[in-house]
């Protein structure tokens, strides 16, 4: 019998079953470990949100066994920048992105991605033992040195490794990191919604917005920015992220799902030319949401004893690079690489230090890129501003393979380098 077959799997507790938590669950399941996943919600479906799957994350999803195109994702084929009056500043074909970065840039509905990851985590046909999922299980405290978690109903679970993937409002952050840097308003808010591509095509005033397949569009106005792209479901929906100063949406509070009105949306973007205003007026009032954008400074550490943070719990992202979900998935993949079957519980604190080495500088760098690409919310704003090249940081963002990078760090550690 091989040493690997004789090895005892780790018992892993993951708090939070969002994209990052599921990615870690899949990576650690596939490594041969026993994973318990705790989620406070009932997995209610989210409406009106798309997500970028850029080459650095498509590489990891395919390693997990998921091909996004089989779950409704479409390819990003163009990157276009326009003024608020419809003048083209730059238009670049990225249809052959794979020839440079090995993997494509894809666009998918967040719900479709989440469902695909959940299937990989839970399906009995996949490699490793299926993840045990506990819904409506709110975690209220943790012990990193146990490690253990306590639920709202009083139940306690113990394991060998604890991962806090419970998002920007993480309950575990302060205990694991030893600090809880407060969030701060970035000065911006965003309307987000979907519009049927067919609805856009049928109107001669707006049909030109969807002439190019897979066109990722950035529209720059004064202290506001529109990001528009087709997302998933066989290219049938157009996704909108409408960025503007939060002073113009003062009733918005932190969160993804604050209600908004179409009239308010069109008023905020009244400086844009008439075809764009007509396009925005097609937003579905029932699914139109307002999202206030917050930022947080970097934590000193994400690890403590037998516990680690990942995703937004460790490093929340502004949306200006489309890398927030990708970095959470990178975290999960790195943990899978650093904790192969055969790792003992006593080795976990050392492996989590390697996790910091593999992920901290990388995630912090991309966070800073996102801040640099922000729109200016006022004349006094010294951060961000107009950029004719939304792919300015693509070379660093896209080329990174978080799994292979972490694996190389582990190999060097084992060699004593």
PDB file of C-alpha atoms in Angstrom, residues 122-403:
ATOM      1  CA  UNK A 122     -20.860  17.985  -3.490  1.00  0.00           C
ATOM      2  CA  UNK A 123     -21.086  15.550  -6.413  1.00  0.00           C
ATOM      3  CA  UNK A 124     -20.364  11.981  -5.350  1.00  0.00           C
ATOM      4  CA  UNK A 125     -18.910  11.218  -8.796  1.00  0.00           C
ATOM      5  CA  UNK A 126     -16.062  13.715  -8.373  1.00  0.00           C
ATOM      6  CA  UNK A 127     -12.704  12.716  -6.894  1.00  0.00           C
ATOM      7  CA  UNK A 128     -12.410  12.622  -3.113  1.00  0.00           C
ATOM      8  CA  UNK A 129     -15.148  12.399  -0.515  1.00  0.00           C
ATOM      9  CA  UNK A 130     -18.038  14.839  -1.122  1.00  0.00           C
ATOM     10  CA  UNK A 131     -18.012  17.980   0.987  1.00  0.00           C
ATOM     11  CA  UNK A 132     -20.458  17.993   3.907  1.00  0.00           C
ATOM     12  CA  UNK A 133     -22.556  21.160   3.576  1.00  0.00           C
ATOM     13  CA  UNK A 134     -24.354  22.730   6.533  1.00  0.00           C
ATOM     14  CA  UNK A 135     -26.864  25.422   5.472  1.00  0.00           C
ATOM     15  CA  UNK A 136     -28.500  27.920   7.862  1.00  0.00           C
ATOM     16  CA  UNK A 137     -25.485  27.346  10.098  1.00  0.00           C
ATOM     17  CA  UNK A 138     -24.290  30.721  11.312  1.00  0.00           C
ATOM     18  CA  UNK A 139     -20.853  30.643  12.933  1.00  0.00           C
ATOM     19  CA  UNK A 140     -20.523  33.081  15.824  1.00  0.00           C
ATOM     20  CA  UNK A 141     -17.011  32.361  17.111  1.00  0.00           C
ATOM     21  CA  UNK A 142     -13.883  30.303  16.539  1.00  0.00           C
ATOM     22  CA  UNK A 143     -10.791  29.004  18.302  1.00  0.00           C
ATOM     23  CA  UNK A 144      -7.784  29.100  15.929  1.00  0.00           C
ATOM     24  CA  UNK A 145      -5.626  26.942  18.200  1.00  0.00           C
ATOM     25  CA  UNK A 146      -8.147  24.066  18.393  1.00  0.00           C
ATOM     26  CA  UNK A 147      -9.232  24.652  15.852  1.00  0.00           C
ATOM     27  CA  UNK A 148     -12.998  24.782  16.394  1.00  0.00           C
ATOM     28  CA  UNK A 149     -16.086  26.813  15.567  1.00  0.00           C
ATOM     29  CA  UNK A 150     -19.289  27.492  17.492  1.00  0.00           C
ATOM     30  CA  UNK A 151     -22.623  27.968  15.761  1.00  0.00           C
ATOM     31  CA  UNK A 152     -25.423  30.317  16.765  1.00  0.00           C
ATOM     32  CA  UNK A 153     -27.436  27.336  18.010  1.00  0.00           C
ATOM     33  CA  UNK A 154     -24.616  26.365  20.392  1.00  0.00           C
ATOM     34  CA  UNK A 155     -23.196  23.424  18.469  1.00  0.00           C
ATOM     35  CA  UNK A 156     -19.404  23.148  18.315  1.00  0.00           C
ATOM     36  CA  UNK A 157     -17.327  21.508  15.573  1.00  0.00           C
ATOM     37  CA  UNK A 158     -13.655  20.614  15.855  1.00  0.00           C
ATOM     38  CA  UNK A 159     -11.161  19.881  13.104  1.00  0.00           C
ATOM     39  CA  UNK A 160      -7.520  20.029  12.051  1.00  0.00           C
ATOM     40  CA  UNK A 161      -7.726  23.161   9.875  1.00  0.00           C
ATOM     41  CA  UNK A 162     -10.113  26.125   9.947  1.00  0.00           C
ATOM     42  CA  UNK A 163     -10.647  28.436   6.984  1.00  0.00           C
ATOM     43  CA  UNK A 164     -12.556  31.699   7.323  1.00  0.00           C
ATOM     44  CA  UNK A 165     -14.165  32.428   3.958  1.00  0.00           C
ATOM     45  CA  UNK A 166     -17.073  34.389   5.412  1.00  0.00           C
ATOM     46  CA  UNK A 167     -16.754  37.523   3.321  1.00  0.00           C
ATOM     47  CA  UNK A 168     -16.225  41.212   3.879  1.00  0.00           C
ATOM     48  CA  UNK A 169     -18.284  41.136   7.092  1.00  0.00           C
ATOM     49  CA  UNK A 170     -16.278  38.183   8.421  1.00  0.00           C
ATOM     50  CA  UNK A 171     -17.084  37.065  11.958  1.00  0.00           C
ATOM     51  CA  UNK A 172     -13.758  35.229  12.150  1.00  0.00           C
ATOM     52  CA  UNK A 173     -11.437  37.970  10.868  1.00  0.00           C
ATOM     53  CA  UNK A 174     -10.654  39.687  14.140  1.00  0.00           C
ATOM     54  CA  UNK A 175      -9.998  36.436  15.994  1.00  0.00           C
ATOM     55  CA  UNK A 176      -7.758  34.949  13.296  1.00  0.00           C
ATOM     56  CA  UNK A 177      -5.866  38.093  12.262  1.00  0.00           C
ATOM     57  CA  UNK A 178      -5.778  39.752  15.682  1.00  0.00           C
ATOM     58  CA  UNK A 179      -7.133  42.969  14.195  1.00  0.00           C
ATOM     59  CA  UNK A 180     -10.241  44.188  12.442  1.00  0.00           C
ATOM     60  CA  UNK A 181      -9.444  47.224  10.323  1.00  0.00           C
ATOM     61  CA  UNK A 182     -12.771  48.992   9.738  1.00  0.00           C
ATOM     62  CA  UNK A 183     -14.137  49.387   6.260  1.00  0.00           C
ATOM     63  CA  UNK A 184     -14.221  52.876   4.787  1.00  0.00           C
ATOM     64  CA  UNK A 185     -16.350  54.315   1.982  1.00  0.00           C
ATOM     65  CA  UNK A 186     -14.379  54.540  -1.262  1.00  0.00           C
ATOM     66  CA  UNK A 187     -16.476  57.473  -2.412  1.00  0.00           C
ATOM     67  CA  UNK A 188     -18.217  55.416  -5.077  1.00  0.00           C
ATOM     68  CA  UNK A 189     -21.412  53.438  -5.549  1.00  0.00           C
ATOM     69  CA  UNK A 190     -22.599  51.218  -8.389  1.00  0.00           C
ATOM     70  CA  UNK A 191     -25.927  50.336  -9.913  1.00  0.00           C
ATOM     71  CA  UNK A 192     -25.914  46.790 -11.242  1.00  0.00           C
ATOM     72  CA  UNK A 193     -28.442  44.948 -13.357  1.00  0.00           C
ATOM     73  CA  UNK A 194     -28.953  42.798 -16.444  1.00  0.00           C
ATOM     74  CA  UNK A 195     -30.809  43.589 -19.677  1.00  0.00           C
ATOM     75  CA  UNK A 196     -31.843  41.060 -22.307  1.00  0.00           C
ATOM     76  CA  UNK A 197     -29.565  41.259 -25.372  1.00  0.00           C
ATOM     77  CA  UNK A 198     -32.630  40.606 -27.537  1.00  0.00           C
ATOM     78  CA  UNK A 199     -34.357  43.631 -26.008  1.00  0.00           C
ATOM     79  CA  UNK A 200     -31.348  45.787 -26.878  1.00  0.00           C
ATOM     80  CA  UNK A 201     -31.188  44.444 -30.451  1.00  0.00           C
ATOM     81  CA  UNK A 202     -34.877  45.092 -31.118  1.00  0.00           C
ATOM     82  CA  UNK A 203     -34.548  48.831 -30.448  1.00  0.00           C
ATOM     83  CA  UNK A 204     -32.867  50.666 -33.368  1.00  0.00           C
ATOM     84  CA  UNK A 205     -31.616  53.331 -30.950  1.00  0.00           C
ATOM     85  CA  UNK A 206     -29.671  50.782 -28.871  1.00  0.00           C
ATOM     86  CA  UNK A 207     -28.933  47.911 -31.283  1.00  0.00           C
ATOM     87  CA  UNK A 208     -25.399  49.172 -32.000  1.00  0.00           C
ATOM     88  CA  UNK A 209     -24.372  48.513 -28.384  1.00  0.00           C
ATOM     89  CA  UNK A 210     -24.363  44.759 -29.051  1.00  0.00           C
ATOM     90  CA  UNK A 211     -22.954  44.711 -32.598  1.00  0.00           C
ATOM     91  CA  UNK A 212     -19.677  43.087 -31.529  1.00  0.00           C
ATOM     92  CA  UNK A 213     -19.810  39.678 -29.815  1.00  0.00           C
ATOM     93  CA  UNK A 214     -18.147  39.501 -26.425  1.00  0.00           C
ATOM     94  CA  UNK A 215     -17.530  43.257 -26.284  1.00  0.00           C
ATOM     95  CA  UNK A 216     -16.299  44.404 -22.852  1.00  0.00           C
ATOM     96  CA  UNK A 217     -17.121  48.124 -22.881  1.00  0.00           C
ATOM     97  CA  UNK A 218     -15.968  50.949 -20.614  1.00  0.00           C
ATOM     98  CA  UNK A 219     -17.764  54.306 -20.932  1.00  0.00           C
ATOM     99  CA  UNK A 220     -16.048  57.244 -19.233  1.00  0.00           C
ATOM    100  CA  UNK A 221     -17.900  60.322 -18.005  1.00  0.00           C
ATOM    101  CA  UNK A 222     -17.075  63.037 -15.492  1.00  0.00           C
ATOM    102  CA  UNK A 223     -16.845  61.332 -12.092  1.00  0.00           C
ATOM    103  CA  UNK A 224     -18.712  58.286 -13.370  1.00  0.00           C
ATOM    104  CA  UNK A 225     -18.058  55.181 -15.399  1.00  0.00           C
ATOM    105  CA  UNK A 226     -20.167  52.529 -17.104  1.00  0.00           C
ATOM    106  CA  UNK A 227     -18.900  48.963 -17.545  1.00  0.00           C
ATOM    107  CA  UNK A 228     -21.044  46.854 -19.860  1.00  0.00           C
ATOM    108  CA  UNK A 229     -20.502  43.326 -21.153  1.00  0.00           C
ATOM    109  CA  UNK A 230     -22.458  40.239 -22.208  1.00  0.00           C
ATOM    110  CA  UNK A 231     -22.534  37.554 -19.576  1.00  0.00           C
ATOM    111  CA  UNK A 232     -23.394  33.900 -19.763  1.00  0.00           C
ATOM    112  CA  UNK A 233     -26.524  32.023 -20.665  1.00  0.00           C
ATOM    113  CA  UNK A 234     -25.388  31.738 -24.266  1.00  0.00           C
ATOM    114  CA  UNK A 235     -24.758  35.449 -24.694  1.00  0.00           C
ATOM    115  CA  UNK A 236     -28.373  36.386 -23.995  1.00  0.00           C
ATOM    116  CA  UNK A 237     -27.846  38.939 -21.206  1.00  0.00           C
ATOM    117  CA  UNK A 238     -25.981  42.216 -20.972  1.00  0.00           C
ATOM    118  CA  UNK A 239     -24.440  43.040 -17.593  1.00  0.00           C
ATOM    119  CA  UNK A 240     -24.148  46.620 -16.290  1.00  0.00           C
ATOM    120  CA  UNK A 241     -21.989  48.110 -13.537  1.00  0.00           C
ATOM    121  CA  UNK A 242     -22.749  51.829 -13.338  1.00  0.00           C
ATOM    122  CA  UNK A 243     -20.179  53.583 -11.131  1.00  0.00           C
ATOM    123  CA  UNK A 244     -20.849  57.028  -9.695  1.00  0.00           C
ATOM    124  CA  UNK A 245     -20.128  59.194  -6.598  1.00  0.00           C
ATOM    125  CA  UNK A 246     -21.901  57.816  -3.549  1.00  0.00           C
ATOM    126  CA  UNK A 247     -23.029  61.353  -2.679  1.00  0.00           C
ATOM    127  CA  UNK A 248     -25.524  60.946  -5.523  1.00  0.00           C
ATOM    128  CA  UNK A 249     -26.965  57.815  -3.898  1.00  0.00           C
ATOM    129  CA  UNK A 250     -26.880  58.817  -0.254  1.00  0.00           C
ATOM    130  CA  UNK A 251     -29.559  56.352   0.734  1.00  0.00           C
ATOM    131  CA  UNK A 252     -27.274  53.463  -0.249  1.00  0.00           C
ATOM    132  CA  UNK A 253     -25.820  51.337   2.510  1.00  0.00           C
ATOM    133  CA  UNK A 254     -23.117  48.717   2.406  1.00  0.00           C
ATOM    134  CA  UNK A 255     -24.173  45.539   0.640  1.00  0.00           C
ATOM    135  CA  UNK A 256     -24.960  44.118  -2.768  1.00  0.00           C
ATOM    136  CA  UNK A 257     -28.735  44.161  -2.839  1.00  0.00           C
ATOM    137  CA  UNK A 258     -30.000  47.636  -1.984  1.00  0.00           C
ATOM    138  CA  UNK A 259     -32.993  48.613  -4.067  1.00  0.00           C
ATOM    139  CA  UNK A 260     -32.842  51.444  -6.600  1.00  0.00           C
ATOM    140  CA  UNK A 261     -35.070  53.045  -9.227  1.00  0.00           C
ATOM    141  CA  UNK A 262     -34.629  53.285 -12.986  1.00  0.00           C
ATOM    142  CA  UNK A 263     -35.433  57.010 -12.808  1.00  0.00           C
ATOM    143  CA  UNK A 264     -32.596  57.576 -10.345  1.00  0.00           C
ATOM    144  CA  UNK A 265     -30.210  55.539 -12.514  1.00  0.00           C
ATOM    145  CA  UNK A 266     -30.969  57.566 -15.647  1.00  0.00           C
ATOM    146  CA  UNK A 267     -30.741  60.850 -13.734  1.00  0.00           C
ATOM    147  CA  UNK A 268     -27.291  60.001 -12.328  1.00  0.00           C
ATOM    148  CA  UNK A 269     -26.038  59.321 -15.874  1.00  0.00           C
ATOM    149  CA  UNK A 270     -27.863  62.200 -17.574  1.00  0.00           C
ATOM    150  CA  UNK A 271     -24.600  63.580 -19.046  1.00  0.00           C
ATOM    151  CA  UNK A 272     -24.347  60.516 -21.334  1.00  0.00           C
ATOM    152  CA  UNK A 273     -25.723  60.776 -24.847  1.00  0.00           C
ATOM    153  CA  UNK A 274     -29.315  59.866 -25.633  1.00  0.00           C
ATOM    154  CA  UNK A 275     -28.744  56.273 -26.896  1.00  0.00           C
ATOM    155  CA  UNK A 276     -27.010  55.371 -23.628  1.00  0.00           C
ATOM    156  CA  UNK A 277     -29.802  56.906 -21.563  1.00  0.00           C
ATOM    157  CA  UNK A 278     -32.253  54.850 -23.599  1.00  0.00           C
ATOM    158  CA  UNK A 279     -30.177  51.725 -22.949  1.00  0.00           C
ATOM    159  CA  UNK A 280     -30.093  52.388 -19.201  1.00  0.00           C
ATOM    160  CA  UNK A 281     -33.854  52.951 -19.153  1.00  0.00           C
ATOM    161  CA  UNK A 282     -34.288  49.281 -20.120  1.00  0.00           C
ATOM    162  CA  UNK A 283     -33.071  48.186 -16.671  1.00  0.00           C
ATOM    163  CA  UNK A 284     -35.555  45.903 -14.928  1.00  0.00           C
ATOM    164  CA  UNK A 285     -36.798  47.809 -11.881  1.00  0.00           C
ATOM    165  CA  UNK A 286     -37.387  44.541  -9.988  1.00  0.00           C
ATOM    166  CA  UNK A 287     -33.756  43.448 -10.276  1.00  0.00           C
ATOM    167  CA  UNK A 288     -31.932  46.810 -10.307  1.00  0.00           C
ATOM    168  CA  UNK A 289     -29.619  46.963  -7.274  1.00  0.00           C
ATOM    169  CA  UNK A 290     -27.413  49.627  -5.737  1.00  0.00           C
ATOM    170  CA  UNK A 291     -24.051  48.679  -4.246  1.00  0.00           C
ATOM    171  CA  UNK A 292     -22.009  51.112  -2.166  1.00  0.00           C
ATOM    172  CA  UNK A 293     -18.281  50.481  -2.604  1.00  0.00           C
ATOM    173  CA  UNK A 294     -16.141  50.129   0.501  1.00  0.00           C
ATOM    174  CA  UNK A 295     -12.427  49.538   0.893  1.00  0.00           C
ATOM    175  CA  UNK A 296     -10.218  48.244   3.696  1.00  0.00           C
ATOM    176  CA  UNK A 297      -6.482  48.459   4.342  1.00  0.00           C
ATOM    177  CA  UNK A 298      -4.370  45.302   4.311  1.00  0.00           C
ATOM    178  CA  UNK A 299      -4.357  43.094   7.400  1.00  0.00           C
ATOM    179  CA  UNK A 300      -0.994  42.288   8.955  1.00  0.00           C
ATOM    180  CA  UNK A 301      -1.653  38.549   8.678  1.00  0.00           C
ATOM    181  CA  UNK A 302      -4.341  36.146   7.497  1.00  0.00           C
ATOM    182  CA  UNK A 303      -3.220  33.170   9.599  1.00  0.00           C
ATOM    183  CA  UNK A 304      -3.174  32.155  13.237  1.00  0.00           C
ATOM    184  CA  UNK A 305      -2.261  28.704  14.505  1.00  0.00           C
ATOM    185  CA  UNK A 306      -4.439  26.225  12.626  1.00  0.00           C
ATOM    186  CA  UNK A 307      -6.668  28.858  11.013  1.00  0.00           C
ATOM    187  CA  UNK A 308      -6.507  31.029   7.883  1.00  0.00           C
ATOM    188  CA  UNK A 309      -8.611  33.653   6.121  1.00  0.00           C
ATOM    189  CA  UNK A 310      -9.256  33.779   2.388  1.00  0.00           C
ATOM    190  CA  UNK A 311     -11.136  35.866  -0.164  1.00  0.00           C
ATOM    191  CA  UNK A 312     -12.962  38.990   1.008  1.00  0.00           C
ATOM    192  CA  UNK A 313     -12.482  37.997   4.644  1.00  0.00           C
ATOM    193  CA  UNK A 314      -8.743  38.498   4.085  1.00  0.00           C
ATOM    194  CA  UNK A 315      -8.574  41.038   1.258  1.00  0.00           C
ATOM    195  CA  UNK A 316     -11.781  42.733   0.024  1.00  0.00           C
ATOM    196  CA  UNK A 317     -11.544  44.151  -3.499  1.00  0.00           C
ATOM    197  CA  UNK A 318     -12.924  47.165  -5.271  1.00  0.00           C
ATOM    198  CA  UNK A 319     -14.401  46.028  -8.617  1.00  0.00           C
ATOM    199  CA  UNK A 320     -12.189  48.015 -10.978  1.00  0.00           C
ATOM    200  CA  UNK A 321     -10.029  45.081 -12.160  1.00  0.00           C
ATOM    201  CA  UNK A 322     -12.660  42.337 -12.037  1.00  0.00           C
ATOM    202  CA  UNK A 323     -10.264  40.278  -9.900  1.00  0.00           C
ATOM    203  CA  UNK A 324     -12.065  39.922  -6.556  1.00  0.00           C
ATOM    204  CA  UNK A 325     -13.567  36.497  -7.221  1.00  0.00           C
ATOM    205  CA  UNK A 326     -10.432  35.391  -9.042  1.00  0.00           C
ATOM    206  CA  UNK A 327      -8.215  36.157  -6.055  1.00  0.00           C
ATOM    207  CA  UNK A 328     -10.515  34.195  -3.736  1.00  0.00           C
ATOM    208  CA  UNK A 329     -10.276  31.199  -6.067  1.00  0.00           C
ATOM    209  CA  UNK A 330      -6.490  31.635  -6.193  1.00  0.00           C
ATOM    210  CA  UNK A 331      -6.452  31.462  -2.375  1.00  0.00           C
ATOM    211  CA  UNK A 332      -8.368  28.195  -2.399  1.00  0.00           C
ATOM    212  CA  UNK A 333      -6.186  26.640  -5.086  1.00  0.00           C
ATOM    213  CA  UNK A 334      -3.016  27.622  -3.211  1.00  0.00           C
ATOM    214  CA  UNK A 335      -4.266  25.910  -0.050  1.00  0.00           C
ATOM    215  CA  UNK A 336      -4.916  22.755  -2.059  1.00  0.00           C
ATOM    216  CA  UNK A 337      -1.343  22.828  -3.402  1.00  0.00           C
ATOM    217  CA  UNK A 338       0.220  23.433   0.015  1.00  0.00           C
ATOM    218  CA  UNK A 339      -1.790  20.772   1.836  1.00  0.00           C
ATOM    219  CA  UNK A 340      -1.547  17.526  -0.153  1.00  0.00           C
ATOM    220  CA  UNK A 341      -2.675  14.267   1.413  1.00  0.00           C
ATOM    221  CA  UNK A 342      -0.106  13.175   3.973  1.00  0.00           C
ATOM    222  CA  UNK A 343       0.245  16.528   5.738  1.00  0.00           C
ATOM    223  CA  UNK A 344      -0.154  16.079   9.488  1.00  0.00           C
ATOM    224  CA  UNK A 345      -1.976  18.412  11.828  1.00  0.00           C
ATOM    225  CA  UNK A 346       1.321  19.427  13.448  1.00  0.00           C
ATOM    226  CA  UNK A 347       2.560  20.664  10.059  1.00  0.00           C
ATOM    227  CA  UNK A 348      -0.421  22.944   9.435  1.00  0.00           C
ATOM    228  CA  UNK A 349       0.867  26.141  11.120  1.00  0.00           C
ATOM    229  CA  UNK A 350       4.032  25.930   9.010  1.00  0.00           C
ATOM    230  CA  UNK A 351       2.053  25.323   5.832  1.00  0.00           C
ATOM    231  CA  UNK A 352      -0.141  28.330   6.581  1.00  0.00           C
ATOM    232  CA  UNK A 353       2.987  30.469   6.794  1.00  0.00           C
ATOM    233  CA  UNK A 354       3.755  29.232   3.258  1.00  0.00           C
ATOM    234  CA  UNK A 355       0.192  30.209   2.300  1.00  0.00           C
ATOM    235  CA  UNK A 356       1.014  33.759   3.402  1.00  0.00           C
ATOM    236  CA  UNK A 357       4.196  33.644   1.328  1.00  0.00           C
ATOM    237  CA  UNK A 358       2.284  32.386  -1.702  1.00  0.00           C
ATOM    238  CA  UNK A 359      -0.701  34.711  -1.495  1.00  0.00           C
ATOM    239  CA  UNK A 360      -0.216  37.864   0.583  1.00  0.00           C
ATOM    240  CA  UNK A 361       1.978  39.927  -1.755  1.00  0.00           C
ATOM    241  CA  UNK A 362       0.098  38.750  -4.837  1.00  0.00           C
ATOM    242  CA  UNK A 363      -3.364  39.636  -3.525  1.00  0.00           C
ATOM    243  CA  UNK A 364      -2.191  42.951  -2.071  1.00  0.00           C
ATOM    244  CA  UNK A 365      -0.575  43.904  -5.405  1.00  0.00           C
ATOM    245  CA  UNK A 366      -3.772  43.220  -7.360  1.00  0.00           C
ATOM    246  CA  UNK A 367      -5.765  45.112  -4.717  1.00  0.00           C
ATOM    247  CA  UNK A 368      -3.570  48.129  -5.383  1.00  0.00           C
ATOM    248  CA  UNK A 369      -4.057  47.747  -9.152  1.00  0.00           C
ATOM    249  CA  UNK A 370      -7.816  47.887  -8.529  1.00  0.00           C
ATOM    250  CA  UNK A 371      -7.451  51.115  -6.586  1.00  0.00           C
ATOM    251  CA  UNK A 372      -5.309  52.644  -9.337  1.00  0.00           C
ATOM    252  CA  UNK A 373      -7.957  51.820 -11.944  1.00  0.00           C
ATOM    253  CA  UNK A 374     -10.795  53.417  -9.954  1.00  0.00           C
ATOM    254  CA  UNK A 375     -12.789  56.281 -11.393  1.00  0.00           C
ATOM    255  CA  UNK A 376     -12.398  59.703  -9.759  1.00  0.00           C
ATOM    256  CA  UNK A 377     -15.441  60.522  -7.662  1.00  0.00           C
ATOM    257  CA  UNK A 378     -14.710  64.272  -7.418  1.00  0.00           C
ATOM    258  CA  UNK A 379     -12.232  66.905  -8.556  1.00  0.00           C
ATOM    259  CA  UNK A 380     -10.433  66.491  -5.216  1.00  0.00           C
ATOM    260  CA  UNK A 381     -10.021  62.732  -5.653  1.00  0.00           C
ATOM    261  CA  UNK A 382      -6.311  61.956  -6.089  1.00  0.00           C
ATOM    262  CA  UNK A 383      -6.840  58.204  -6.626  1.00  0.00           C
ATOM    263  CA  UNK A 384      -7.744  56.627  -9.943  1.00  0.00           C
ATOM    264  CA  UNK A 385      -8.909  58.435 -13.032  1.00  0.00           C
ATOM    265  CA  UNK A 386      -9.445  57.838 -16.715  1.00  0.00           C
ATOM    266  CA  UNK A 387      -7.408  55.125 -18.440  1.00  0.00           C
ATOM    267  CA  UNK A 388      -7.676  54.360 -22.157  1.00  0.00           C
ATOM    268  CA  UNK A 389      -6.335  50.867 -21.485  1.00  0.00           C
ATOM    269  CA  UNK A 390      -8.441  48.682 -19.127  1.00  0.00           C
ATOM    270  CA  UNK A 391      -5.890  45.892 -19.666  1.00  0.00           C
ATOM    271  CA  UNK A 392      -2.996  47.936 -18.282  1.00  0.00           C
ATOM    272  CA  UNK A 393      -2.182  45.317 -15.639  1.00  0.00           C
ATOM    273  CA  UNK A 394      -3.118  42.227 -17.667  1.00  0.00           C
ATOM    274  CA  UNK A 395       0.426  40.875 -17.943  1.00  0.00           C
ATOM    275  CA  UNK A 396       0.719  40.529 -14.147  1.00  0.00           C
ATOM    276  CA  UNK A 397      -2.923  39.630 -13.494  1.00  0.00           C
ATOM    277  CA  UNK A 398      -3.353  37.013 -16.216  1.00  0.00           C
ATOM    278  CA  UNK A 399      -0.054  35.102 -16.221  1.00  0.00           C
ATOM    279  CA  UNK A 400      -0.109  33.971 -12.597  1.00  0.00           C
ATOM    280  CA  UNK A 401      -0.944  30.317 -11.795  1.00  0.00           C
ATOM    281  CA  UNK A 402      -1.665  30.282  -8.055  1.00  0.00           C
ATOM    282  CA  UNK A 403      -1.590  26.484  -7.800  1.00  0.00           C
TER     283      UNK A 403
END
